[in-house]
CSV table of C-alpha atoms in Angstrom, one decimal:
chain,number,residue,atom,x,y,z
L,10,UNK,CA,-17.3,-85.0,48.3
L,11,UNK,CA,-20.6,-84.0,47.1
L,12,UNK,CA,-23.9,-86.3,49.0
L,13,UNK,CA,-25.0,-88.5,46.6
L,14,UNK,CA,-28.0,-88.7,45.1
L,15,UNK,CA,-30.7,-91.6,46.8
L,16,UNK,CA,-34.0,-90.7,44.3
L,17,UNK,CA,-32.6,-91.0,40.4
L,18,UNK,CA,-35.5,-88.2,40.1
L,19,UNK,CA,-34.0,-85.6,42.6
L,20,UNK,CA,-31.1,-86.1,40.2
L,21,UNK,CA,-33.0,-85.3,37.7
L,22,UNK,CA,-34.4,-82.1,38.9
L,23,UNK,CA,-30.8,-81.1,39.3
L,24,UNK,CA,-29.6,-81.7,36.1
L,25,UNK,CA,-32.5,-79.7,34.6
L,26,UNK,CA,-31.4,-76.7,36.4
L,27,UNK,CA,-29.4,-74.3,34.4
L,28,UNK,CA,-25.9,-74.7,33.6
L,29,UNK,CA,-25.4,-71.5,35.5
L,30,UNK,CA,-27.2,-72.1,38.9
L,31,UNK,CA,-26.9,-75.5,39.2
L,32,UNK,CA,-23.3,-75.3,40.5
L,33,UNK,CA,-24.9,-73.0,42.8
L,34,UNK,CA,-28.1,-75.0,43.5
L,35,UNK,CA,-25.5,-78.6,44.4
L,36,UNK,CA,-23.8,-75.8,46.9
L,37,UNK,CA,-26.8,-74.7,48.5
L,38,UNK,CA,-28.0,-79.2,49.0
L,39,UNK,CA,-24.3,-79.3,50.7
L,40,UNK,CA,-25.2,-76.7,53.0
L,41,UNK,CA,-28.2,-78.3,53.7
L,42,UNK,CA,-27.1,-81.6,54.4
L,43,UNK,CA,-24.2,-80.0,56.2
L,44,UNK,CA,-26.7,-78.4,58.5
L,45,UNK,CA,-28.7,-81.6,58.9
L,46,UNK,CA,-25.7,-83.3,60.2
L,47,UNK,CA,-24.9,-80.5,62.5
L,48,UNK,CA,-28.2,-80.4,64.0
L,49,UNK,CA,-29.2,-83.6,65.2
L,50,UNK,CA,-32.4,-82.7,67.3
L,51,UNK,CA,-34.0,-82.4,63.1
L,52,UNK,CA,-33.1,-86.0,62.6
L,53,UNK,CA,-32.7,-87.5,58.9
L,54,UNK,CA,-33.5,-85.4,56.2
L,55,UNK,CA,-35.5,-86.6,53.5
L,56,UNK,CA,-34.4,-85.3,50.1
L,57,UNK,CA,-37.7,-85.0,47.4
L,58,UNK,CA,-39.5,-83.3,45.4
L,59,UNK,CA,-42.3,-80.7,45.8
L,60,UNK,CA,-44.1,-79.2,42.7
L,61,UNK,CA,-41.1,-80.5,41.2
L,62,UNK,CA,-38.3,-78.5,42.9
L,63,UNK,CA,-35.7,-80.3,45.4
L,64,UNK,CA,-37.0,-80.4,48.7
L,65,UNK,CA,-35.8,-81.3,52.1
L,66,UNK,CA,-37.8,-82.8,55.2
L,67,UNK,CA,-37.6,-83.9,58.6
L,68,UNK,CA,-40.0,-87.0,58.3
L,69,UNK,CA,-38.4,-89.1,61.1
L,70,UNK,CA,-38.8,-86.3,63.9
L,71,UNK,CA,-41.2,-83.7,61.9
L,72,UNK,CA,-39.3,-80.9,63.4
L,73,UNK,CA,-39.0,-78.9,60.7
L,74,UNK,CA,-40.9,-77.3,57.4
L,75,UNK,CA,-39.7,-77.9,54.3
L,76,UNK,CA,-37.0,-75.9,52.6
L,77,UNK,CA,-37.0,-76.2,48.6
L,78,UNK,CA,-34.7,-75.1,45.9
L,79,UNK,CA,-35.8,-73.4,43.2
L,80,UNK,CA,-35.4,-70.7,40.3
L,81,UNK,CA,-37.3,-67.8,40.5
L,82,UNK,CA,-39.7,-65.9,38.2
L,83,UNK,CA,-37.1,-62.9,38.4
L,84,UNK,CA,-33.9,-65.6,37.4
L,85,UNK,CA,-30.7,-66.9,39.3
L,86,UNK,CA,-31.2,-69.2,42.1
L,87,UNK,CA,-33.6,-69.1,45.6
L,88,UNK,CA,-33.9,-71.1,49.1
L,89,UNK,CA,-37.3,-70.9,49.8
L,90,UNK,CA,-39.8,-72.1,52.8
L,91,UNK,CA,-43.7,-71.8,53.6
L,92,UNK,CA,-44.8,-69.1,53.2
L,93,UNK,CA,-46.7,-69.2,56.0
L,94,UNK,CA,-44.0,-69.8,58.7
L,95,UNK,CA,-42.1,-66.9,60.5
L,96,UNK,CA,-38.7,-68.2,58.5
L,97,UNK,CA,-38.4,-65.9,56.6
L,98,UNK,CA,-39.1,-62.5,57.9
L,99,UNK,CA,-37.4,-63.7,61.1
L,100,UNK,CA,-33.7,-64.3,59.0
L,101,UNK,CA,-34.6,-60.5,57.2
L,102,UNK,CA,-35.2,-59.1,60.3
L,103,UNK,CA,-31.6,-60.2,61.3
L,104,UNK,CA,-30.0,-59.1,58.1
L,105,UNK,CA,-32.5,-56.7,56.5
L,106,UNK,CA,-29.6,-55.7,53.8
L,107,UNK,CA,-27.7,-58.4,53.4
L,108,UNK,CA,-29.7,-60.8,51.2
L,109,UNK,CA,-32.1,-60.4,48.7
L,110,UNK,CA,-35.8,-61.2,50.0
L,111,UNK,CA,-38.8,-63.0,47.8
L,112,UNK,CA,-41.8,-61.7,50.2
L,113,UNK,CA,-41.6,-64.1,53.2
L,114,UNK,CA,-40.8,-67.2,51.2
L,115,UNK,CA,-37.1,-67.6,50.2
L,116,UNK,CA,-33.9,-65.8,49.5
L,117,UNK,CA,-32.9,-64.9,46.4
L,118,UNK,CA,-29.7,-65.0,44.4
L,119,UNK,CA,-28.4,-63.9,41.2
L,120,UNK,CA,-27.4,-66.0,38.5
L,121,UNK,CA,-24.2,-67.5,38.6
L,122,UNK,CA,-23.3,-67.5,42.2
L,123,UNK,CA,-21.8,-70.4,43.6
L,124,UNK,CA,-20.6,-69.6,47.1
L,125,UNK,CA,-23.4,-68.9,49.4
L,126,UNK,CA,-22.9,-66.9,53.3
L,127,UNK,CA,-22.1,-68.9,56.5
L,128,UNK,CA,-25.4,-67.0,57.7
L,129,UNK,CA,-27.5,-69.0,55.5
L,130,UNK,CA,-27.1,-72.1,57.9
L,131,UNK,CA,-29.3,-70.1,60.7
L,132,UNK,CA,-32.0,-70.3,58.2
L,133,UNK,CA,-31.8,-73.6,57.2
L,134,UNK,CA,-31.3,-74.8,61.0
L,135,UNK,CA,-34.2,-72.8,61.7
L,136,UNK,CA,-36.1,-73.9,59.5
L,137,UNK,CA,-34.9,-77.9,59.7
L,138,UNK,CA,-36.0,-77.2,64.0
L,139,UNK,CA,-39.0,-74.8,63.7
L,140,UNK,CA,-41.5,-77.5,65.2
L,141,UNK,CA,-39.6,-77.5,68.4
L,142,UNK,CA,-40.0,-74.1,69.3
């Protein structure tokens, strides 16, 4: 059962998305609140917005930087984080070939996907605990 919605204007964000990639996008918030709940030293995560995308937060412990959900200039769907954290080029230099890289601030997918990689959980663990290291 999908995690409801707590702020109507998260909602909202989502239902603006794309038919296409918002099935993907809702996967993608399961995954992150699946992670969340599977990594307890991040604490409660905090679902907002930032410059008007979904975004998730650790406000409770501040462990961890922010991980948004977005549509690229390029199309389809990404998983972005700061662009100045090591998040990013740390996950490609653990699977340089096996996801598609926006510079070192998200992952990229194309359109229409809906199923997302087990994998993906390192980087959104990693980036719901990268405070602690």
């Amino acid at each position: 059962m999908p995690t409801p919605f707590a702020d109507p204007d998260v909602k909202a964000a989502f239902d603006r998305f794309p038919d296409p990639e918002r099935v993907g996008f809702m996967a993608l918030r399961e995954m992150i609140f699946e992670t969340a709940i599977e990594t307890p030293e991040a604490g409660t995560i905090e679902e907002t917005l930032k410059w008007g995308q979904p975004s998730y937060l650790t406000p409770v412990t501040k462990s961890g930087s922010t991980v948004r959900l977005g549509v690229p200039k390029t199309g389809g769907l990404a998983m972005y984080t700061h662009c100045q954290t090591t998040l990013i080029s740390d996950f490609k230099t653990l699977f340089p070939e096996d996801f598609t890289f926006d510079g070192n601030r998200g992952v990229v997918f194309e359109s229409g996907r809906t199923t997302f990689d087990d994998r993906l959980r390192l980087l959104i663990k990693s980036a719901l605990t990268y405070h602690l290291k």
